[in-house]
Amino acid sequence: MLLAILVSNSAGNILLERFNGIPSEERLHWRTFMVKLGADNLKGARNEELFVASQKSVYIVYTVLGGVCIYIVGKDDYDELALTEVMFVITSSIKDACGKSPSERLFLDKYGKICLCLDEIVWQGILENTEKERIKRLIGLKPPNPTES
Amino acid sequence: MAQPLVKKDDDRDDEADYSPFLGIEKGAVLQEARVFNDPQLDPRRCSQVITKLLYLLNQGETFTKVEATEVFFAVTKLFQSKDIGLRRMVYVMIKELSPSADEVIIVTSSLMKDMTSKTDMYRANAIRVLCRITDGTLLTQIERYLKQAIVDKNPVVASAALVSGIHLLQTNPEIVKRWSNEVQEAVQSRAALVQFHALALLHQIRQNDRLAVNKLVSSLTKGSVRSPLAQCLLIRYTSQVIRESANTQAGDRPFYDFLEGCLRHKAEMVIFEAARAITELNGVTSRELTPAITVLQLFLSSSKPVLRFAAVRTLNKVAMTHPMAVTNCNIDMESLISDQNRSIATLAITTLLKTGNESSVDRLMKQITNFMSDIADEFKIVVVEAIRSLCLKFPLKHRSLMNFLSNILREEGGFEYKKAIVDSIVILIRDIPEAKETGLLHLCEFIEDCEFTYLSTQILHFLGIEGPKTSDPNKYIRYIYNRVHLENATVRAAAVSTLAKFGAMVDTLKPRIFVLLRRCLFDNDDEVRDRATLYLNTLGGDGTVVQTSDDVKEFLFGSLDIPLVNLENSLKNYEPSEESFDINSVPREVKTKPLAEKKAPGKKPTGLGAPPAGPPSTVDAYEKLLSSIPEFANFGKLFKSSAPAELTEAETEYAVNVVKHIFDGHVVFQYNCTNTIPEQLLENVTVIVDASEAEEFAEVASKPLRSLPYDSPGQTFVAFEKPEGIPAVGKFSNMLRFIVKEVDPSTGEAEDDGVEDEYQLEELEVVAADYMLKVGVSNFRNAWESMGADCERVDEYGLGPRESLAEAVNAVIDLLGMQPCEGTEVVPNNSRSHTCLLSGVYIGNIKVLVRLQFGLDGPKDVAMKLAVRSEDEAVSDAIHEIVASG
């Protein structure tokens, strides 16, 4: 299960959060935990450099993309390697939606489109789509290219 | 007209300070949402408003029921628009709002229309939305379309239906299970993602059918799996099959070749999954491990941090069971100590601590000292625990390791970290006699400057136990007495008790201790004064060198071998009367989790967050429940309640489990029943018990359950009489009998007439272990010696060929139903002999201690020596009888 996807700006303000199977009273803990993780480790990190951590039975993969920080939390089947895969899809789709690595402003400008991308990638905690070309077409309600299967 | 939200001009994105959502407010956005009701829809503007709503929701904002309903109804109007971009937004919005059951009906027809549309993308999205908001009744209506969609030639539609299936399996398993033919077909799909989703769903549908999973794995491991993700799933299922087949024969393991082949896959994800699966095989041999360790070693020097992390995490686990297999990677891991990612560095350090040999300890400690200063407390705790294990492994190195612990104890750190260090020092003092005196002095120095009351009191307590037994108890007094001057009341009170212990145990110190205790009589805290008064009046001798009597020592410092929770509950239940409170009436059994708690929804642990509250007392709850039933009220005191045992298989119509309540002269079976069929109401539910294979038992009472509606569990009871105080055993067969009434799912009302029906349950047994309470002792050796050899019985047994030593140990523990002590239930891998210590209380409140010595006799034959000590020789004999007849 993919427990959470969080996007924050570099100052740690949440821009977007999607939780799956985490009770609302626990969400604040997660938010604080991840923002702290980012503050401790992401300063000076290269663009799209992946960071990884584990906390009890969950795994966290996080990175910097332009002016935003992205955190993904998973457990069971979604271990650090599966999360890396998910992270790759998310970063490439966001770059695709924004045309480049986004600043915070650009990310917010393309917010609607990014929400659609995430909706195609993760569905209630389960990974659904993994290719950015396909996602790009799906968010415009276009069928995937017949050449790819 | 509002300002367009999306700015076309990307040059302006440098103005990062300005947010398009600046000053956004829920109320205003909800007002804006009224544009959805316009007769002339403006798709662009509507999309912008939806984006704003999504932004609010994604920021953790919540809508009230009224707000959500209003937005939902407005959004449904947007189905009129043919704008594709807007339609896509509408789908997301409905999912985010997750409307309630009575509202769903508004969009059902629009979504059904989209679901049968010729446009593939409408179909896929409508399926996802419908499955998100649907309930059981609607699902049966759309089931036909979903089955078609699973085998749709468009992979997006097929995936949408399959992922829906995965979600729906949680809520409507019986419907989704009917799709297995279609899902089976989808597993063969040429589209990689369809195959991945189909495989996941098919496995979930069949996970309880071992044969089917075996077949699935066999066919797929021979064929081709298209995506790395699906390949990873297959590897996981394969290791499950290997685990369950429990192959004990020598020779090649089934599917091992497949796993080994995956080590050469082109995707790193697959290679890693296979390597991990191999390392986790039961009883894996070094020959099987080698290729997996080799690929993991390569990952250690990967440029990708995730791969390094994954590899070192797996090697860390392997090091626990096969440290020798990992030593080849030591050089690579040493270089990871300086890894920027502190998680990787900590894992590397702790792995090295496990695999290192005695000669490398000093070098390693030097590296760790530099490393400790720049990691967070949570990592430091892991390192401290690893050092503790290392010290227990190489006791000769205790000096340098203890020094290390005491040095880090003096540095800055939070409570958990300090506690971990103190715990480690305490364990080392207990287990390594040579480390005792230096360890105690380290602790004494720590409390001189300790900011945590809890730790100070724990250490003072520990000093009171260990200090008097040292060669020079005198030297600790100063440290302890200083606490009486310098600390808060809690610590002062603990210090007074510790002083008194020294006085009681070391006669020569007593006069001087009395002087110190008398000074405490003037403390400004009443607890401190009370303790001092108590000790001065009971230790005896009025400050002269005399021995304190054993009774007084037991009274003052003896262990209260009753769980405190039980004592608290019994005291709360005690009503003031002529009869004084009897401490022997307090149940001694350690609590187990009650069934209701286990089945509670939202059981998935999420790692962070507050720890779950302690389980409420089951024994107490059972006792209350049973004493409230008049038929059982005169059975006397409840001796033991067993853990619930399932009498039905998983996912059957009726789920029944049984709890056995043992009284001195009676046994009560409590059947916990759950009706899992929404369309049925059960009434007058009883269990008909056939006790023909339990000769010493006679049924005396039965309490039926009046009504058992869907998904709300209820209990029915059957009571038997048995010879008093005798551990009678027997087998009971059970039949559930009830009147079943049809329920109209739309109204929830049951029909008036019902039909009598029966349902066969599994057998249950009352066994010897039911007459034994699991009660642990904190120090087995002391308990064993103080019990004495008067009622000891020793004998040897051949247990015949066994799968492993561990399996034999567990079988005997289960047979006796006793509490394993000091972690002796764990058998180290590859050991040829093992000693296991058990303790318990037998019916009649007789304490029993058991020492089991196992040895391998030949390749698989296990021999066992059983020594029993108890307060009654008849009980010692009874334990031997249990083993002899087991």
PDB file of N, CA, C and O in Angstrom, chain B residues 226-280:
ATOM      1  N   ARG B 226       5.738 -10.022 -18.328  1.00  0.00           N
ATOM      2  CA  ARG B 226       6.171  -8.916 -19.167  1.00  0.00           C
ATOM      3  C   ARG B 226       6.780  -7.735 -18.432  1.00  0.00           C
ATOM      4  O   ARG B 226       7.603  -7.029 -18.977  1.00  0.00           O
ATOM      5  N   SER B 227       6.314  -7.452 -17.237  1.00  0.00           N
ATOM      6  CA  SER B 227       6.874  -6.245 -16.616  1.00  0.00           C
ATOM      7  C   SER B 227       7.670  -6.616 -15.369  1.00  0.00           C
ATOM      8  O   SER B 227       7.381  -7.615 -14.717  1.00  0.00           O
ATOM      9  N   PRO B 228       8.664  -5.818 -15.056  1.00  0.00           N
ATOM     10  CA  PRO B 228       9.443  -6.078 -13.845  1.00  0.00           C
ATOM     11  C   PRO B 228       8.561  -6.088 -12.603  1.00  0.00           C
ATOM     12  O   PRO B 228       8.784  -6.876 -11.688  1.00  0.00           O
ATOM     13  N   LEU B 229       7.534  -5.240 -12.594  1.00  0.00           N
ATOM     14  CA  LEU B 229       6.658  -5.199 -11.422  1.00  0.00           C
ATOM     15  C   LEU B 229       5.957  -6.532 -11.220  1.00  0.00           C
ATOM     16  O   LEU B 229       5.886  -7.062 -10.118  1.00  0.00           O
ATOM     17  N   ALA B 230       5.441  -7.085 -12.328  1.00  0.00           N
ATOM     18  CA  ALA B 230       4.759  -8.374 -12.236  1.00  0.00           C
ATOM     19  C   ALA B 230       5.751  -9.462 -11.839  1.00  0.00           C
ATOM     20  O   ALA B 230       5.429 -10.374 -11.073  1.00  0.00           O
ATOM     21  N   GLN B 231       6.955  -9.360 -12.370  1.00  0.00           N
ATOM     22  CA  GLN B 231       7.985 -10.351 -12.043  1.00  0.00           C
ATOM     23  C   GLN B 231       8.267 -10.330 -10.526  1.00  0.00           C
ATOM     24  O   GLN B 231       8.445 -11.367  -9.907  1.00  0.00           O
ATOM     25  N   CYS B 232       8.283  -9.129  -9.953  1.00  0.00           N
ATOM     26  CA  CYS B 232       8.509  -9.028  -8.503  1.00  0.00           C
ATOM     27  C   CYS B 232       7.383  -9.708  -7.735  1.00  0.00           C
ATOM     28  O   CYS B 232       7.625 -10.418  -6.758  1.00  0.00           O
ATOM     29  N   LEU B 233       6.145  -9.473  -8.197  1.00  0.00           N
ATOM     30  CA  LEU B 233       5.019 -10.138  -7.533  1.00  0.00           C
ATOM     31  C   LEU B 233       5.203 -11.651  -7.598  1.00  0.00           C
ATOM     32  O   LEU B 233       5.027 -12.363  -6.612  1.00  0.00           O
ATOM     33  N   LEU B 234       5.570 -12.112  -8.797  1.00  0.00           N
ATOM     34  CA  LEU B 234       5.720 -13.558  -8.990  1.00  0.00           C
ATOM     35  C   LEU B 234       6.781 -14.114  -8.028  1.00  0.00           C
ATOM     36  O   LEU B 234       6.604 -15.191  -7.448  1.00  0.00           O
ATOM     37  N   ILE B 235       7.858 -13.374  -7.864  1.00  0.00           N
ATOM     38  CA  ILE B 235       8.907 -13.838  -6.946  1.00  0.00           C
ATOM     39  C   ILE B 235       8.350 -13.944  -5.529  1.00  0.00           C
ATOM     40  O   ILE B 235       8.593 -14.909  -4.812  1.00  0.00           O
ATOM     41  N   ARG B 236       7.543 -12.951  -5.135  1.00  0.00           N
ATOM     42  CA  ARG B 236       6.972 -13.001  -3.785  1.00  0.00           C
ATOM     43  C   ARG B 236       6.054 -14.206  -3.619  1.00  0.00           C
ATOM     44  O   ARG B 236       6.104 -14.898  -2.609  1.00  0.00           O
ATOM     45  N   TYR B 237       5.221 -14.442  -4.634  1.00  0.00           N
ATOM     46  CA  TYR B 237       4.310 -15.587  -4.526  1.00  0.00           C
ATOM     47  C   TYR B 237       5.088 -16.897  -4.540  1.00  0.00           C
ATOM     48  O   TYR B 237       4.717 -17.854  -3.882  1.00  0.00           O
ATOM     49  N   THR B 238       6.163 -16.904  -5.314  1.00  0.00           N
ATOM     50  CA  THR B 238       6.974 -18.118  -5.372  1.00  0.00           C
ATOM     51  C   THR B 238       7.575 -18.404  -3.999  1.00  0.00           C
ATOM     52  O   THR B 238       7.538 -19.548  -3.532  1.00  0.00           O
ATOM     53  N   SER B 239       8.089 -17.365  -3.347  1.00  0.00           N
ATOM     54  CA  SER B 239       8.678 -17.674  -2.032  1.00  0.00           C
ATOM     55  C   SER B 239       7.608 -18.103  -1.040  1.00  0.00           C
ATOM     56  O   SER B 239       7.873 -18.923  -0.167  1.00  0.00           O
ATOM     57  N   GLN B 240       6.398 -17.613  -1.246  1.00  0.00           N
ATOM     58  CA  GLN B 240       5.305 -18.080  -0.375  1.00  0.00           C
ATOM     59  C   GLN B 240       5.057 -19.583  -0.589  1.00  0.00           C
ATOM     60  O   GLN B 240       4.905 -20.339   0.369  1.00  0.00           O
ATOM     61  N   VAL B 241       5.050 -19.982  -1.856  1.00  0.00           N
ATOM     62  CA  VAL B 241       4.834 -21.402  -2.162  1.00  0.00           C
ATOM     63  C   VAL B 241       5.962 -22.235  -1.559  1.00  0.00           C
ATOM     64  O   VAL B 241       5.726 -23.284  -0.947  1.00  0.00           O
ATOM     65  N   ILE B 242       7.189 -21.766  -1.718  1.00  0.00           N
ATOM     66  CA  ILE B 242       8.333 -22.511  -1.175  1.00  0.00           C
ATOM     67  C   ILE B 242       8.183 -22.644   0.343  1.00  0.00           C
ATOM     68  O   ILE B 242       8.371 -23.708   0.912  1.00  0.00           O
ATOM     69  N   ARG B 243       7.789 -21.534   0.962  1.00  0.00           N
ATOM     70  CA  ARG B 243       7.655 -21.551   2.422  1.00  0.00           C
ATOM     71  C   ARG B 243       6.604 -22.558   2.851  1.00  0.00           C
ATOM     72  O   ARG B 243       6.807 -23.337   3.783  1.00  0.00           O
ATOM     73  N   GLU B 244       5.478 -22.571   2.136  1.00  0.00           N
ATOM     74  CA  GLU B 244       4.380 -23.427   2.563  1.00  0.00           C
ATOM     75  C   GLU B 244       4.605 -24.890   2.220  1.00  0.00           C
ATOM     76  O   GLU B 244       4.048 -25.767   2.850  1.00  0.00           O
ATOM     77  N   SER B 245       5.422 -25.119   1.195  1.00  0.00           N
ATOM     78  CA  SER B 245       5.648 -26.529   0.842  1.00  0.00           C
ATOM     79  C   SER B 245       6.565 -27.179   1.867  1.00  0.00           C
ATOM     80  O   SER B 245       6.641 -28.399   1.948  1.00  0.00           O
ATOM     81  N   ALA B 246       7.249 -26.364   2.682  1.00  0.00           N
ATOM     82  CA  ALA B 246       8.065 -26.856   3.797  1.00  0.00           C
ATOM     83  C   ALA B 246       8.873 -28.073   3.404  1.00  0.00           C
ATOM     84  O   ALA B 246       8.792 -29.131   4.012  1.00  0.00           O
ATOM     85  N   ASN B 247       9.639 -27.902   2.373  1.00  0.00           N
ATOM     86  CA  ASN B 247      10.435 -29.012   1.870  1.00  0.00           C
ATOM     87  C   ASN B 247      11.545 -29.353   2.845  1.00  0.00           C
ATOM     88  O   ASN B 247      12.344 -28.514   3.220  1.00  0.00           O
ATOM     89  N   THR B 248      11.543 -30.603   3.272  1.00  0.00           N
ATOM     90  CA  THR B 248      12.577 -30.958   4.241  1.00  0.00           C
ATOM     91  C   THR B 248      13.586 -31.942   3.660  1.00  0.00           C
ATOM     92  O   THR B 248      14.555 -32.296   4.306  1.00  0.00           O
ATOM     93  N   GLN B 249      13.282 -32.394   2.439  1.00  0.00           N
ATOM     94  CA  GLN B 249      14.223 -33.377   1.910  1.00  0.00           C
ATOM     95  C   GLN B 249      15.505 -32.689   1.467  1.00  0.00           C
ATOM     96  O   GLN B 249      15.512 -31.506   1.169  1.00  0.00           O
ATOM     97  N   ALA B 250      16.527 -33.515   1.466  1.00  0.00           N
ATOM     98  CA  ALA B 250      17.786 -32.984   0.944  1.00  0.00           C
ATOM     99  C   ALA B 250      17.620 -32.813  -0.570  1.00  0.00           C
ATOM    100  O   ALA B 250      16.664 -33.285  -1.166  1.00  0.00           O
ATOM    101  N   GLY B 251      18.558 -32.122  -1.170  1.00  0.00           N
ATOM    102  CA  GLY B 251      18.484 -31.945  -2.616  1.00  0.00           C
ATOM    103  C   GLY B 251      17.959 -30.584  -2.962  1.00  0.00           C
ATOM    104  O   GLY B 251      17.821 -29.720  -2.100  1.00  0.00           O
ATOM    105  N   ASP B 252      17.640 -30.387  -4.245  1.00  0.00           N
ATOM    106  CA  ASP B 252      17.296 -29.050  -4.682  1.00  0.00           C
ATOM    107  C   ASP B 252      15.907 -28.647  -4.226  1.00  0.00           C
ATOM    108  O   ASP B 252      14.974 -29.440  -4.197  1.00  0.00           O
ATOM    109  N   ARG B 253      15.773 -27.416  -3.901  1.00  0.00           N
ATOM    110  CA  ARG B 253      14.521 -26.846  -3.465  1.00  0.00           C
ATOM    111  C   ARG B 253      13.685 -26.522  -4.707  1.00  0.00           C
ATOM    112  O   ARG B 253      14.235 -26.051  -5.696  1.00  0.00           O
ATOM    113  N   PRO B 254      12.362 -26.745  -4.662  1.00  0.00           N
ATOM    114  CA  PRO B 254      11.581 -26.412  -5.850  1.00  0.00           C
ATOM    115  C   PRO B 254      11.634 -24.904  -6.100  1.00  0.00           C
ATOM    116  O   PRO B 254      11.652 -24.123  -5.136  1.00  0.00           O
ATOM    117  N   PHE B 255      11.664 -24.511  -7.312  1.00  0.00           N
ATOM    118  CA  PHE B 255      11.643 -23.096  -7.740  1.00  0.00           C
ATOM    119  C   PHE B 255      12.926 -22.334  -7.415  1.00  0.00           C
ATOM    120  O   PHE B 255      13.028 -21.156  -7.711  1.00  0.00           O
ATOM    121  N   TYR B 256      13.893 -23.002  -6.769  1.00  0.00           N
ATOM    122  CA  TYR B 256      15.107 -22.245  -6.463  1.00  0.00           C
ATOM    123  C   TYR B 256      15.769 -21.767  -7.755  1.00  0.00           C
ATOM    124  O   TYR B 256      16.260 -20.635  -7.835  1.00  0.00           O
ATOM    125  N   ASP B 257      15.738 -22.635  -8.778  1.00  0.00           N
ATOM    126  CA  ASP B 257      16.365 -22.252 -10.054  1.00  0.00           C
ATOM    127  C   ASP B 257      15.725 -21.006 -10.633  1.00  0.00           C
ATOM    128  O   ASP B 257      16.401 -20.155 -11.206  1.00  0.00           O
ATOM    129  N   PHE B 258      14.403 -20.914 -10.461  1.00  0.00           N
ATOM    130  CA  PHE B 258      13.708 -19.723 -10.957  1.00  0.00           C
ATOM    131  C   PHE B 258      14.227 -18.476 -10.241  1.00  0.00           C
ATOM    132  O   PHE B 258      14.575 -17.472 -10.872  1.00  0.00           O
ATOM    133  N   LEU B 259      14.308 -18.563  -8.916  1.00  0.00           N
ATOM    134  CA  LEU B 259      14.782 -17.407  -8.148  1.00  0.00           C
ATOM    135  C   LEU B 259      16.210 -17.053  -8.556  1.00  0.00           C
ATOM    136  O   LEU B 259      16.553 -15.887  -8.749  1.00  0.00           O
ATOM    137  N   GLU B 260      17.028 -18.082  -8.700  1.00  0.00           N
ATOM    138  CA  GLU B 260      18.413 -17.819  -9.050  1.00  0.00           C
ATOM    139  C   GLU B 260      18.501 -17.181 -10.437  1.00  0.00           C
ATOM    140  O   GLU B 260      19.296 -16.277 -10.676  1.00  0.00           O
ATOM    141  N   GLY B 261      17.636 -17.654 -11.351  1.00  0.00           N
ATOM    142  CA  GLY B 261      17.600 -17.092 -12.702  1.00  0.00           C
ATOM    143  C   GLY B 261      17.250 -15.604 -12.673  1.00  0.00           C
ATOM    144  O   GLY B 261      17.784 -14.804 -13.443  1.00  0.00           O
ATOM    145  N   CYS B 262      16.345 -15.238 -11.752  1.00  0.00           N
ATOM    146  CA  CYS B 262      15.941 -13.833 -11.647  1.00  0.00           C
ATOM    147  C   CYS B 262      17.096 -12.934 -11.209  1.00  0.00           C
ATOM    148  O   CYS B 262      17.042 -11.719 -11.397  1.00  0.00           O
ATOM    149  N   LEU B 263      18.119 -13.510 -10.604  1.00  0.00           N
ATOM    150  CA  LEU B 263      19.280 -12.703 -10.206  1.00  0.00           C
ATOM    151  C   LEU B 263      19.997 -12.138 -11.430  1.00  0.00           C
ATOM    152  O   LEU B 263      20.825 -11.236 -11.314  1.00  0.00           O
ATOM    153  N   ARG B 264      19.710 -12.712 -12.603  1.00  0.00           N
ATOM    154  CA  ARG B 264      20.353 -12.218 -13.828  1.00  0.00           C
ATOM    155  C   ARG B 264      19.408 -11.387 -14.679  1.00  0.00           C
ATOM    156  O   ARG B 264      19.686 -11.102 -15.834  1.00  0.00           O
ATOM    157  N   HIS B 265      18.261 -11.018 -14.117  1.00  0.00           N
ATOM    158  CA  HIS B 265      17.278 -10.197 -14.832  1.00  0.00           C
ATOM    159  C   HIS B 265      17.862  -8.819 -15.113  1.00  0.00           C
ATOM    160  O   HIS B 265      18.777  -8.373 -14.419  1.00  0.00           O
ATOM    161  N   LYS B 266      17.307  -8.126 -16.130  1.00  0.00           N
ATOM    162  CA  LYS B 266      17.900  -6.829 -16.441  1.00  0.00           C
ATOM    163  C   LYS B 266      17.416  -5.711 -15.502  1.00  0.00           C
ATOM    164  O   LYS B 266      18.094  -4.711 -15.327  1.00  0.00           O
ATOM    165  N   ALA B 267      16.266  -5.916 -14.871  1.00  0.00           N
ATOM    166  CA  ALA B 267      15.771  -4.859 -13.969  1.00  0.00           C
ATOM    167  C   ALA B 267      16.324  -5.050 -12.560  1.00  0.00           C
ATOM    168  O   ALA B 267      16.245  -6.147 -11.997  1.00  0.00           O
ATOM    169  N   GLU B 268      16.847  -3.968 -11.996  1.00  0.00           N
ATOM    170  CA  GLU B 268      17.441  -4.050 -10.649  1.00  0.00           C
ATOM    171  C   GLU B 268      16.399  -4.477  -9.620  1.00  0.00           C
ATOM    172  O   GLU B 268      16.691  -5.217  -8.686  1.00  0.00           O
ATOM    173  N   MET B 269      15.169  -3.983  -9.848  1.00  0.00           N
ATOM    174  CA  MET B 269      14.099  -4.300  -8.908  1.00  0.00           C
ATOM    175  C   MET B 269      13.911  -5.813  -8.780  1.00  0.00           C
ATOM    176  O   MET B 269      13.764  -6.355  -7.685  1.00  0.00           O
ATOM    177  N   VAL B 270      13.948  -6.491  -9.930  1.00  0.00           N
ATOM    178  CA  VAL B 270      13.739  -7.943  -9.947  1.00  0.00           C
ATOM    179  C   VAL B 270      14.936  -8.647  -9.300  1.00  0.00           C
ATOM    180  O   VAL B 270      14.774  -9.572  -8.488  1.00  0.00           O
ATOM    181  N   ILE B 271      16.137  -8.198  -9.650  1.00  0.00           N
ATOM    182  CA  ILE B 271      17.343  -8.821  -9.086  1.00  0.00           C
ATOM    183  C   ILE B 271      17.288  -8.744  -7.561  1.00  0.00           C
ATOM    184  O   ILE B 271      17.499  -9.728  -6.851  1.00  0.00           O
ATOM    185  N   PHE B 272      16.942  -7.564  -7.090  1.00  0.00           N
ATOM    186  CA  PHE B 272      16.928  -7.372  -5.647  1.00  0.00           C
ATOM    187  C   PHE B 272      15.855  -8.233  -4.978  1.00  0.00           C
ATOM    188  O   PHE B 272      16.092  -8.873  -3.961  1.00  0.00           O
ATOM    189  N   GLU B 273      14.674  -8.256  -5.596  1.00  0.00           N
ATOM    190  CA  GLU B 273      13.578  -9.046  -5.027  1.00  0.00           C
ATOM    191  C   GLU B 273      13.978 -10.517  -4.927  1.00  0.00           C
ATOM    192  O   GLU B 273      13.696 -11.181  -3.930  1.00  0.00           O
ATOM    193  N   ALA B 274      14.621 -11.012  -5.977  1.00  0.00           N
ATOM    194  CA  ALA B 274      15.038 -12.425  -5.975  1.00  0.00           C
ATOM    195  C   ALA B 274      16.089 -12.653  -4.900  1.00  0.00           C
ATOM    196  O   ALA B 274      16.042 -13.656  -4.167  1.00  0.00           O
ATOM    197  N   ALA B 275      17.037 -11.723  -4.803  1.00  0.00           N
ATOM    198  CA  ALA B 275      18.097 -11.890  -3.794  1.00  0.00           C
ATOM    199  C   ALA B 275      17.475 -11.913  -2.404  1.00  0.00           C
ATOM    200  O   ALA B 275      17.819 -12.750  -1.571  1.00  0.00           O
ATOM    201  N   ARG B 276      16.531 -11.032  -2.186  1.00  0.00           N
ATOM    202  CA  ARG B 276      15.916 -10.998  -0.863  1.00  0.00           C
ATOM    203  C   ARG B 276      15.120 -12.280  -0.598  1.00  0.00           C
ATOM    204  O   ARG B 276      15.171 -12.832   0.498  1.00  0.00           O
ATOM    205  N   ALA B 277      14.403 -12.741  -1.634  1.00  0.00           N
ATOM    206  CA  ALA B 277      13.627 -13.976  -1.456  1.00  0.00           C
ATOM    207  C   ALA B 277      14.559 -15.137  -1.081  1.00  0.00           C
ATOM    208  O   ALA B 277      14.236 -15.940  -0.209  1.00  0.00           O
ATOM    209  N   ILE B 278      15.719 -15.207  -1.729  1.00  0.00           N
ATOM    210  CA  ILE B 278      16.643 -16.304  -1.429  1.00  0.00           C
ATOM    211  C   ILE B 278      17.147 -16.186   0.015  1.00  0.00           C
ATOM    212  O   ILE B 278      17.182 -17.168   0.750  1.00  0.00           O
ATOM    213  N   THR B 279      17.490 -14.975   0.425  1.00  0.00           N
ATOM    214  CA  THR B 279      18.028 -14.856   1.788  1.00  0.00           C
ATOM    215  C   THR B 279      16.982 -15.183   2.840  1.00  0.00           C
ATOM    216  O   THR B 279      17.319 -15.541   3.958  1.00  0.00           O
ATOM    217  N   GLU B 280      15.718 -15.075   2.457  1.00  0.00           N
ATOM    218  CA  GLU B 280      14.673 -15.331   3.458  1.00  0.00           C
ATOM    219  C   GLU B 280      14.147 -16.769   3.427  1.00  0.00           C
ATOM    220  O   GLU B 280      13.216 -17.096   4.161  1.00  0.00           O
TER     221      GLU B 280
END
